[in-house]
Amino acid sequence: MNKNNYTPNPIDTKDVVLPQELNALAEDIAKNVHEVWSAGRMKDGWTYGEERNDAEKKHPCLEELSEEEKEYDRNTSIETIKLILKLGFKITRD
């Protein structure tokens, strides 16, 4: 496969409205995604650093994320939930 010809083709979820009651779930998923990412980095020997340095395994996102980075994780979790709903699954809380 020629990587230069790759064209992303996500399923369109623009017609899905995230129900208000799932906003907290989206936030929890976003936070957990970051926690899982951080745990993996730390397991691999990464530590906090003011600036990212791959050679020294330093990364500023191992602590508090900027609002822009938090928004990236939120958008990912929201789109994931919207896809689940679009595919016909139901999300309920027991």
PDB file of N, CA, C and O in Angstrom, residues 45-60 62:
ATOM      1  N   GLY A  45       9.395   4.354  30.624  1.00  0.00           N
ATOM      2  CA  GLY A  45      10.506   5.146  31.139  1.00  0.00           C
ATOM      3  C   GLY A  45      10.421   6.643  30.926  1.00  0.00           C
ATOM      4  O   GLY A  45      11.362   7.372  31.219  1.00  0.00           O
ATOM      5  N   TRP A  46       9.292   7.126  30.420  1.00  0.00           N
ATOM      6  CA  TRP A  46       9.129   8.558  30.204  1.00  0.00           C
ATOM      7  C   TRP A  46       8.843   9.250  31.532  1.00  0.00           C
ATOM      8  O   TRP A  46       8.206   8.686  32.418  1.00  0.00           O
ATOM      9  N   THR A  47       9.309  10.494  31.638  1.00  0.00           N
ATOM     10  CA  THR A  47       9.040  11.332  32.801  1.00  0.00           C
ATOM     11  C   THR A  47       8.624  12.714  32.323  1.00  0.00           C
ATOM     12  O   THR A  47       8.761  13.046  31.143  1.00  0.00           O
ATOM     13  N   TYR A  48       8.138  13.504  33.263  1.00  0.00           N
ATOM     14  CA  TYR A  48       7.711  14.863  32.933  1.00  0.00           C
ATOM     15  C   TYR A  48       8.918  15.708  32.537  1.00  0.00           C
ATOM     16  O   TYR A  48       9.988  15.618  33.137  1.00  0.00           O
ATOM     17  N   GLY A  49       8.703  16.571  31.556  1.00  0.00           N
ATOM     18  CA  GLY A  49       9.692  17.567  31.148  1.00  0.00           C
ATOM     19  C   GLY A  49       8.968  18.779  30.603  1.00  0.00           C
ATOM     20  O   GLY A  49       7.883  18.652  30.034  1.00  0.00           O
ATOM     21  N   GLU A  50       9.546  19.942  30.801  1.00  0.00           N
ATOM     22  CA  GLU A  50       8.924  21.191  30.315  1.00  0.00           C
ATOM     23  C   GLU A  50       8.670  21.139  28.810  1.00  0.00           C
ATOM     24  O   GLU A  50       7.686  21.679  28.325  1.00  0.00           O
ATOM     25  N   GLU A  51       9.592  20.502  28.077  1.00  0.00           N
ATOM     26  CA  GLU A  51       9.460  20.360  26.632  1.00  0.00           C
ATOM     27  C   GLU A  51       9.643  18.891  26.262  1.00  0.00           C
ATOM     28  O   GLU A  51      10.385  18.165  26.921  1.00  0.00           O
ATOM     29  N   ARG A  52       8.994  18.483  25.193  1.00  0.00           N
ATOM     30  CA  ARG A  52       9.144  17.099  24.738  1.00  0.00           C
ATOM     31  C   ARG A  52      10.568  16.872  24.257  1.00  0.00           C
ATOM     32  O   ARG A  52      11.134  17.683  23.511  1.00  0.00           O
ATOM     33  N   ASN A  53      11.146  15.758  24.702  1.00  0.00           N
ATOM     34  CA  ASN A  53      12.483  15.366  24.278  1.00  0.00           C
ATOM     35  C   ASN A  53      12.476  13.847  24.166  1.00  0.00           C
ATOM     36  O   ASN A  53      12.528  13.148  25.176  1.00  0.00           O
ATOM     37  N   ASP A  54      12.385  13.350  22.944  1.00  0.00           N
ATOM     38  CA  ASP A  54      12.298  11.910  22.723  1.00  0.00           C
ATOM     39  C   ASP A  54      13.558  11.180  23.176  1.00  0.00           C
ATOM     40  O   ASP A  54      13.465  10.076  23.713  1.00  0.00           O
ATOM     41  N   ALA A  55      14.725  11.779  22.987  1.00  0.00           N
ATOM     42  CA  ALA A  55      15.977  11.135  23.372  1.00  0.00           C
ATOM     43  C   ALA A  55      16.049  10.934  24.885  1.00  0.00           C
ATOM     44  O   ALA A  55      16.539   9.907  25.357  1.00  0.00           O
ATOM     45  N   GLU A  56      15.562  11.901  25.635  1.00  0.00           N
ATOM     46  CA  GLU A  56      15.586  11.821  27.102  1.00  0.00           C
ATOM     47  C   GLU A  56      14.287  11.288  27.690  1.00  0.00           C
ATOM     48  O   GLU A  56      14.142  11.201  28.902  1.00  0.00           O
ATOM     49  N   LYS A  57      13.346  10.965  26.818  1.00  0.00           N
ATOM     50  CA  LYS A  57      12.023  10.479  27.235  1.00  0.00           C
ATOM     51  C   LYS A  57      11.363  11.437  28.227  1.00  0.00           C
ATOM     52  O   LYS A  57      10.925  11.052  29.302  1.00  0.00           O
ATOM     53  N   LYS A  58      11.272  12.688  27.819  1.00  0.00           N
ATOM     54  CA  LYS A  58      10.606  13.729  28.613  1.00  0.00           C
ATOM     55  C   LYS A  58       9.389  14.219  27.829  1.00  0.00           C
ATOM     56  O   LYS A  58       9.446  14.363  26.607  1.00  0.00           O
ATOM     57  N   HIS A  59       8.292  14.462  28.546  1.00  0.00           N
ATOM     58  CA  HIS A  59       7.072  14.924  27.865  1.00  0.00           C
ATOM     59  C   HIS A  59       6.257  15.812  28.800  1.00  0.00           C
ATOM     60  O   HIS A  59       5.981  15.417  29.938  1.00  0.00           O
ATOM     61  N   PRO A  60       5.851  16.988  28.340  1.00  0.00           N
ATOM     62  CA  PRO A  60       5.066  17.888  29.196  1.00  0.00           C
ATOM     63  C   PRO A  60       3.639  17.410  29.464  1.00  0.00           C
ATOM     64  O   PRO A  60       3.017  17.836  30.429  1.00  0.00           O
ATOM     65  N   LEU A  62       2.687  14.574  30.525  1.00  0.00           N
ATOM     66  CA  LEU A  62       2.579  13.556  31.559  1.00  0.00           C
ATOM     67  C   LEU A  62       1.960  14.136  32.823  1.00  0.00           C
ATOM     68  O   LEU A  62       1.646  13.401  33.746  1.00  0.00           O
TER      69      LEU A  62
END
